[in-house]
Short mmCIF file of C-alpha atoms in Angstrom, two decimals:
data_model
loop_
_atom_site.label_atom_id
_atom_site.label_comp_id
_atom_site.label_asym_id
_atom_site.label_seq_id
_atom_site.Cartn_x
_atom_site.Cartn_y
_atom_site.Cartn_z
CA UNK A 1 -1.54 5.04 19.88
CA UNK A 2 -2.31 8.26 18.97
CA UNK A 3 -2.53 11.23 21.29
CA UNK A 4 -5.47 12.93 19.16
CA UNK A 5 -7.74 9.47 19.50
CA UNK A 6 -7.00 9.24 23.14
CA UNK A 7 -8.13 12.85 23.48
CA UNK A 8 -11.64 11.84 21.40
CA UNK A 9 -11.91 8.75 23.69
CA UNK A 10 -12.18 11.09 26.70
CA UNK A 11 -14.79 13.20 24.85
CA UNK A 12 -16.65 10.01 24.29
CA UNK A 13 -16.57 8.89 27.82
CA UNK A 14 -17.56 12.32 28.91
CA UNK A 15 -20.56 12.09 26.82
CA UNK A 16 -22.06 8.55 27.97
CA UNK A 17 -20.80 6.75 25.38
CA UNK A 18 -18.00 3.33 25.20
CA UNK A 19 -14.38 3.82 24.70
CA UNK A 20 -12.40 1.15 23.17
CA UNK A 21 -9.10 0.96 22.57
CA UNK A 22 -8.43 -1.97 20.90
CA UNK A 23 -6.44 -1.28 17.46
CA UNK A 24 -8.93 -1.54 14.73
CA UNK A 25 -6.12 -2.74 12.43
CA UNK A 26 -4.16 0.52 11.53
CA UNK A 27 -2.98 0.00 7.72
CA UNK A 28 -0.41 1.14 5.82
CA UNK A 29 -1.75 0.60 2.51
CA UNK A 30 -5.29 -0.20 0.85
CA UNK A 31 -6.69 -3.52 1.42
CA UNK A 32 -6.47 -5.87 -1.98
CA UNK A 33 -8.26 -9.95 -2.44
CA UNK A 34 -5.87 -12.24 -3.91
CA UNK A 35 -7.09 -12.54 -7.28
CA UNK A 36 -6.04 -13.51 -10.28
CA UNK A 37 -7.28 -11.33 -12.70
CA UNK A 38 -6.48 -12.11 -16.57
CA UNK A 39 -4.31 -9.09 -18.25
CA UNK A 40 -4.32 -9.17 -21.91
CA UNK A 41 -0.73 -8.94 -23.42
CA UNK A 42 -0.02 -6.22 -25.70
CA UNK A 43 3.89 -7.32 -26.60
CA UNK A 44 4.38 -10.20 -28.09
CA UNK A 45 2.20 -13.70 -28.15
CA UNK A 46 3.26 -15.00 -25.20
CA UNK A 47 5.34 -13.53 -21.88
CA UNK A 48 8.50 -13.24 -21.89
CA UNK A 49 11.36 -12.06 -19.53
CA UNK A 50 13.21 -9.34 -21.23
CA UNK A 51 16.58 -7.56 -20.33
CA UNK A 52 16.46 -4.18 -19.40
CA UNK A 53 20.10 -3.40 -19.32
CA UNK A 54 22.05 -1.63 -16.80
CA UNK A 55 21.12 0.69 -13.85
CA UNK A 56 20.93 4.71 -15.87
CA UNK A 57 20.07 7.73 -13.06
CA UNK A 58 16.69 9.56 -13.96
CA UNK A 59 16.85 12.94 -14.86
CA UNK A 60 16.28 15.88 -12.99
CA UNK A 61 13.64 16.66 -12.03
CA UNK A 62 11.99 14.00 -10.76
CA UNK A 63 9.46 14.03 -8.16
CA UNK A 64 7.64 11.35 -5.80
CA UNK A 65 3.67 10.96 -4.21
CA UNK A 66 3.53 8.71 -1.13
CA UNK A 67 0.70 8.42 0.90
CA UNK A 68 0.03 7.12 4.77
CA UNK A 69 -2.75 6.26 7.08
CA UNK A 70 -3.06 5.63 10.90
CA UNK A 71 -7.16 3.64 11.99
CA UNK A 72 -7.71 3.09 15.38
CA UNK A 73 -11.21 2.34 17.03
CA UNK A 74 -12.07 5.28 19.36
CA UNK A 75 -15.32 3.36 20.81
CA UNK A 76 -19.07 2.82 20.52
CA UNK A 77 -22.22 4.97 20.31
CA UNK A 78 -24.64 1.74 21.23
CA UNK A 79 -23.32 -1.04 18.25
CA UNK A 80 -21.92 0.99 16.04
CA UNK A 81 -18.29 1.83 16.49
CA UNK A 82 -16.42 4.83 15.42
CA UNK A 83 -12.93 4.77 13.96
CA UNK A 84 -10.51 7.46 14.30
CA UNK A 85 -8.16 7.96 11.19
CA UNK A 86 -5.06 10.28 10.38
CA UNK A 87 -4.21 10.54 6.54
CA UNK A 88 -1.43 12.33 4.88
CA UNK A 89 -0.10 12.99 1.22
CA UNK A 90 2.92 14.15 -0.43
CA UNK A 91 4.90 14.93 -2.76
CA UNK A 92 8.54 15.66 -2.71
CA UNK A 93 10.79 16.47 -5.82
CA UNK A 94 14.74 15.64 -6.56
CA UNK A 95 16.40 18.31 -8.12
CA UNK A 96 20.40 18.17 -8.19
CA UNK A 97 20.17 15.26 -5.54
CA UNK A 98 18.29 17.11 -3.45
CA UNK A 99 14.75 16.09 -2.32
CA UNK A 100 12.67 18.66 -0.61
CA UNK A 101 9.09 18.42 0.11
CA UNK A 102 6.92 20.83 -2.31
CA UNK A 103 3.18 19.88 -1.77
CA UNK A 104 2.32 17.88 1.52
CA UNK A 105 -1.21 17.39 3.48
CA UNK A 106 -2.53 15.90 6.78
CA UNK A 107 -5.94 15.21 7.93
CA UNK A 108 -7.80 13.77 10.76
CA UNK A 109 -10.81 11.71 10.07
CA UNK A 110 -13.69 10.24 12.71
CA UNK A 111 -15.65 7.67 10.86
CA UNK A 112 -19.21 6.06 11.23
CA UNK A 113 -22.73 6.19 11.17
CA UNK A 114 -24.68 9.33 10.87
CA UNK A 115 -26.55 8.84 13.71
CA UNK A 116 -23.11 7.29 15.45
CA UNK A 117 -21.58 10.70 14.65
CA UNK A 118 -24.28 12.57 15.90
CA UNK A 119 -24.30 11.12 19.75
CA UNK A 120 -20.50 11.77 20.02
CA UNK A 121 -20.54 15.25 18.62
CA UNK A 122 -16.63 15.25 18.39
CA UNK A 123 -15.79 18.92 17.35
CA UNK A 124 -11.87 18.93 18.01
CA UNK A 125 -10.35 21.46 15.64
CA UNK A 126 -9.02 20.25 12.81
CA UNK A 127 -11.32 16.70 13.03
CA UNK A 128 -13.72 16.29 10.29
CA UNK A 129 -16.40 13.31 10.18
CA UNK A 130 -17.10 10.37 7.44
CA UNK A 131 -20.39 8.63 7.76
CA UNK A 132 -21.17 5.44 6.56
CA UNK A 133 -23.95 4.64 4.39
CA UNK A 134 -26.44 3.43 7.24
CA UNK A 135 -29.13 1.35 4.86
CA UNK A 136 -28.65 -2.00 7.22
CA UNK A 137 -28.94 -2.38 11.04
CA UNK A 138 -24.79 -1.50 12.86
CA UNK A 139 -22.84 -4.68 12.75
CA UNK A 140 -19.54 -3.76 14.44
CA UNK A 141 -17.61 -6.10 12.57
CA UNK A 142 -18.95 -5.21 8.98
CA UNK A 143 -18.93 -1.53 10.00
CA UNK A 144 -15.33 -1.50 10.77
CA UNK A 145 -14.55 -3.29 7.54
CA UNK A 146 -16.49 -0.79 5.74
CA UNK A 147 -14.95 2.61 8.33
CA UNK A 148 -11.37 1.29 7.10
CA UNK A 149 -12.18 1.07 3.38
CA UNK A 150 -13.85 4.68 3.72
CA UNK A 151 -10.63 5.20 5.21
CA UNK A 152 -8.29 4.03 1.96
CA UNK A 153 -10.52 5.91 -0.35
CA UNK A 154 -10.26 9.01 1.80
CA UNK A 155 -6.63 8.72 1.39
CA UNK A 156 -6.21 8.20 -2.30
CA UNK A 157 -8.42 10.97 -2.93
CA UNK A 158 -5.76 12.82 -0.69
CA UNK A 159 -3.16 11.55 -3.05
CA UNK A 160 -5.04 12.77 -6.27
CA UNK A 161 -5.59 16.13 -4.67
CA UNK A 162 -1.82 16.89 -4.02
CA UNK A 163 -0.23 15.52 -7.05
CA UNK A 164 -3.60 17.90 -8.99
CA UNK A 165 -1.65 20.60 -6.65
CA UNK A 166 1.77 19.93 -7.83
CA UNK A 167 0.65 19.33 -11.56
CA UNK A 168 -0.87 22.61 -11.58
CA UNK A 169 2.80 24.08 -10.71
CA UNK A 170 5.33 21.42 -12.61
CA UNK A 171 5.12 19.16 -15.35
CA UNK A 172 8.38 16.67 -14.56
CA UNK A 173 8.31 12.94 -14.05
CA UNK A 174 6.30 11.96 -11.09
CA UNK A 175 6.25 8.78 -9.71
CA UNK A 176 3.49 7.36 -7.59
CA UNK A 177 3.40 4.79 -4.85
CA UNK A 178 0.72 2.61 -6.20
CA UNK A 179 -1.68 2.07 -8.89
CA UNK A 180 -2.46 4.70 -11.50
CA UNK A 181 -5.75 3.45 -12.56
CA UNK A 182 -6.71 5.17 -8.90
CA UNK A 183 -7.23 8.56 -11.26
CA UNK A 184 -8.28 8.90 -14.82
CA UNK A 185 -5.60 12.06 -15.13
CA UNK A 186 -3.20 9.72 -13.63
CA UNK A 187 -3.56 7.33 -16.30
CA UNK A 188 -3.27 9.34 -18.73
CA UNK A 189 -0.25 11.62 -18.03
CA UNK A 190 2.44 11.12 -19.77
CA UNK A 191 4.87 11.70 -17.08
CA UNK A 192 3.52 9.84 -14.30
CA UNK A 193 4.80 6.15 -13.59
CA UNK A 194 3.26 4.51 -10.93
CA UNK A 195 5.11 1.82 -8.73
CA UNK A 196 2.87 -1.58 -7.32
CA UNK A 197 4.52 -3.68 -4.62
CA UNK A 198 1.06 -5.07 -3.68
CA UNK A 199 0.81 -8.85 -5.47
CA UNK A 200 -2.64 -9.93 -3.81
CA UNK A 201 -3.93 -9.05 -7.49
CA UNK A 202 -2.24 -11.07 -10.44
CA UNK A 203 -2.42 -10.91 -13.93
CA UNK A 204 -1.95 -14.03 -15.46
CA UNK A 205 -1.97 -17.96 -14.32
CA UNK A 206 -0.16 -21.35 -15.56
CA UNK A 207 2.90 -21.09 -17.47
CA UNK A 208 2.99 -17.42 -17.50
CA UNK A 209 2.31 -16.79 -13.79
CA UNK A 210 5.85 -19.27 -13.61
CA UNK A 211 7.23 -16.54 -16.48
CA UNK A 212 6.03 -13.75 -14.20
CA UNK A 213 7.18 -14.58 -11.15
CA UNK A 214 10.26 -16.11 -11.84
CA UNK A 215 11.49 -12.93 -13.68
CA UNK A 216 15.64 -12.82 -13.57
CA UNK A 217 16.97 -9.59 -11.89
CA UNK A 218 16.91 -6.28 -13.81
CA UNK A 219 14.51 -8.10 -16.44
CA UNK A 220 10.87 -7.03 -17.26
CA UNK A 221 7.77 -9.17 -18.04
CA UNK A 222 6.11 -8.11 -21.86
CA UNK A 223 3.85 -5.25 -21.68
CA UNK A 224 -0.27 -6.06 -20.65
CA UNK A 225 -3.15 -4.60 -19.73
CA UNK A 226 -4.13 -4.88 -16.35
CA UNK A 227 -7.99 -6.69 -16.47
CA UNK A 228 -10.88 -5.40 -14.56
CA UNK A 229 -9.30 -1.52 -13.26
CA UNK A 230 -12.14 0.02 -11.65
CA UNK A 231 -11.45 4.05 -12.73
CA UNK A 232 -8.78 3.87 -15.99
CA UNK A 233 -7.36 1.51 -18.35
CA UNK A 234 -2.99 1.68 -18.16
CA UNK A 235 -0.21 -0.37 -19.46
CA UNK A 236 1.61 -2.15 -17.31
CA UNK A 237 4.27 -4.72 -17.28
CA UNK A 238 6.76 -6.74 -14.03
CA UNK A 239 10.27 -5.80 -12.93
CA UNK A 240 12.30 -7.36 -10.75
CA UNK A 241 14.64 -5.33 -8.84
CA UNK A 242 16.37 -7.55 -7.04
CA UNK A 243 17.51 -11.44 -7.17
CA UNK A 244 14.48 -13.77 -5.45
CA UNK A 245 16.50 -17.43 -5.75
CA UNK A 246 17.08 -18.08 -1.84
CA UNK A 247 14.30 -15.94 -0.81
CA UNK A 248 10.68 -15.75 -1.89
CA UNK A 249 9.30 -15.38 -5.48
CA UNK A 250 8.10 -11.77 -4.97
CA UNK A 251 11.12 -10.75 -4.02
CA UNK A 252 12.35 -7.82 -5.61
CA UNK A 253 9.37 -7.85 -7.38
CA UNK A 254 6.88 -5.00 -8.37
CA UNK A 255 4.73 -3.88 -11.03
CA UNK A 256 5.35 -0.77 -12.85
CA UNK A 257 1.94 1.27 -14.72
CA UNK A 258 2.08 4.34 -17.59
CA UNK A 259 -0.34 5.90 -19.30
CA UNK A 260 -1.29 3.51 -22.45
CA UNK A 261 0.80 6.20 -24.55
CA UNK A 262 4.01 5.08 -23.12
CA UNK A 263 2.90 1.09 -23.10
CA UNK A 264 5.76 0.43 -25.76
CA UNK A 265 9.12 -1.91 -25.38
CA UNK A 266 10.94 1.01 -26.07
CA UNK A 267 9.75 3.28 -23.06
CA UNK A 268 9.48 0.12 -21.09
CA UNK A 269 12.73 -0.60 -21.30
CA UNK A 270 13.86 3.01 -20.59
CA UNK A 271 11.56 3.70 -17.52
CA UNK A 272 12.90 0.33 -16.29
CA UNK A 273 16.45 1.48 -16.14
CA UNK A 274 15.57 4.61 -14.41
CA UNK A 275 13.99 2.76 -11.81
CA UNK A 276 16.75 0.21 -11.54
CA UNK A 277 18.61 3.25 -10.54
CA UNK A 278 16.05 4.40 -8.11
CA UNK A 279 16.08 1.37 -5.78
CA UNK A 280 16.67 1.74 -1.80
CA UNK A 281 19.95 0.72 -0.61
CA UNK A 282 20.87 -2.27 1.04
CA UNK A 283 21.18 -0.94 4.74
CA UNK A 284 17.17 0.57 4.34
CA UNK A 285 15.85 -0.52 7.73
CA UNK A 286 12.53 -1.73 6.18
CA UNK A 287 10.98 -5.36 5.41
CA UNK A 288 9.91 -3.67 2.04
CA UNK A 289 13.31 -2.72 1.22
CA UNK A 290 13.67 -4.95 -1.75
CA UNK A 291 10.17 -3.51 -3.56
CA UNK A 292 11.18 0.14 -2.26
CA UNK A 293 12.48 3.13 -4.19
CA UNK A 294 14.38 5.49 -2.11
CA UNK A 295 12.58 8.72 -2.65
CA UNK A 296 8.94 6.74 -2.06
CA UNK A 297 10.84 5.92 0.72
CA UNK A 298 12.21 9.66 1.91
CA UNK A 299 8.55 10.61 1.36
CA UNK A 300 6.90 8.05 3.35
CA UNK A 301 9.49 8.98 6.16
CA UNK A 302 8.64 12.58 5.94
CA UNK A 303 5.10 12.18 6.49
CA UNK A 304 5.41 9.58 9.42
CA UNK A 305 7.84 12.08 11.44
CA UNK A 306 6.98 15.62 9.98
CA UNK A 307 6.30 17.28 13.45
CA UNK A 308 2.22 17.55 13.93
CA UNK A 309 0.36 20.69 15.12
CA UNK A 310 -0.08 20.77 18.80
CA UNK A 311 -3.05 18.27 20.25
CA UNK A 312 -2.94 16.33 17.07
#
């Protein structure tokens, strides 16, 4: 629990209104439907499983954008409830095998309904307030639903504004935790390379779902374009990072976007040995370990346990 939302549950009891305390699911990622939403191939006539070759270490430099959230429900003003939220972005950047941090932000969130907001009057330095588009009557179940995806679009506007920050200073191979279609100038920089480990949303069904899934170990699927991307079109295509026989069939298993510039076998096949190279080891004390890269990893790490300023 954190100490900053027990702090705003005493302001809310000293104002009249409920506390709760009960989690209101506190996610580490954005929210997805399982889908399947058709991709249209752009190598080849049908999918295939291609080798990438052997494991080759990226160059220097080579930075990486992670991003985190923390939701709790802080309590009630009548029905509607109000969630408290921490987000944080980074970006950290390898140079010589050394990662250091070079563009980072934190911020704490209170979300709900105007008029919500307006009975709890939480000013706590460094809190700002999200309200909710009130046009129905509070539900607290649909509210929360909508407070947490208020809260993942808070955060990936985070993410674009640090990685806007550390374009502005350094024009090296960034890779991003996620989705690039999140940002039009993500999807169409040239050096940007964004990571998926999210499956909920898949490209293709029948015979080349089997093909997808089923990809051998340091083999890509051919190159598609993702269907339906709500902000930018990308190229995209599978990679499995690690064997999946014994385990599960996403095993290993994640989903690498470029800008449609670099959607070519050739590129593929290069970014795909850098990233072979950029896997987390063995011993990484994480159930993603097997979709993780280690410096998504370092940078997810450093914003979990970077100290916080005092009350927060």
């Amino acid at each position: 629990m954190h100490a900053l939302a027990r702090t705003l549950r005493r302001d809310l009891a000293a104002r009249g209104l409920t506390p709760a305390s009960a989690p209101a699911e506190a996610a580490a990622g954005r929210s997805e439907e399982a889908a399947i939403v058709p991709a249209e191939l752009v190598e080849g006539a049908e999918l295939q499983a291609l080798p990438v070759g052997t494991a080759a270490p990226w160059p220097d430099p080579l930075a990486f954008l992670d991003g985190t959230q923390h939701a709790e429900l802080i309590g009630y003003a009548g029905a509607a409830p109000l969630l408290f939220a921490e987000i944080g972005a980074a970006v950290r950047e390898r140079r010589g095998r050394r990662l250091r941090t070079v563009q980072a932000e934190r911020q704490w969130l209170v979300v709900g309904r105007p008029a919500a907001l307006d009975a709890a009057t939480l000013a706590r330095p460094g809190v700002t307030t999200l309200a909710l588009h009130d046009g129905e009557p509070p539900h607290p179940v649909r509210d929360l639903v909508l407070a947490r995806r208020a809260v993942d679009q808070a955060r990936g506007a985070l993410e674009v504004a640090v990685a806007a920050r550390y374009r502005a200073r350094a024009d090296g191979w960034l890779v991003v935790d996620g989705s690039l279609a999140e940002s039009p100038a993500w999807a169409a920089d040239p050096r940007m390379v964004g990571v998926v480990k999210s499956h909920a949303s898949l490209p293709f069904e029948g015979a080349a779902l089997e093909r997808y899934l089923r990809l051998p170990p340091a083999h890509r699927s051919s190159i598609f374009a993702p269907g339906s991307r709500r902000l930018a079109p990308v190229r995209a295509w599978a990679l499995r990072l690690w064997p999946w026989e014994g385990r599960d069939l996403f095993h290993g298993l994640v989903r690498v976007e470029v800008a449609p510039a670099n959607g070519t076998p050739a590129i593929a096949a290069q970014l795909s040995r850098w990233l072979l190279a950029e896997r987390a080891p063995l011993s990484t004390p994480d159930p993603r370990w097997d979709r993780l890269l280690y410096g998504i990893r370092a940078t997810e790490r450093f914003l979990r346990h970077a100290p916080r300023p005092v009350g927060a």
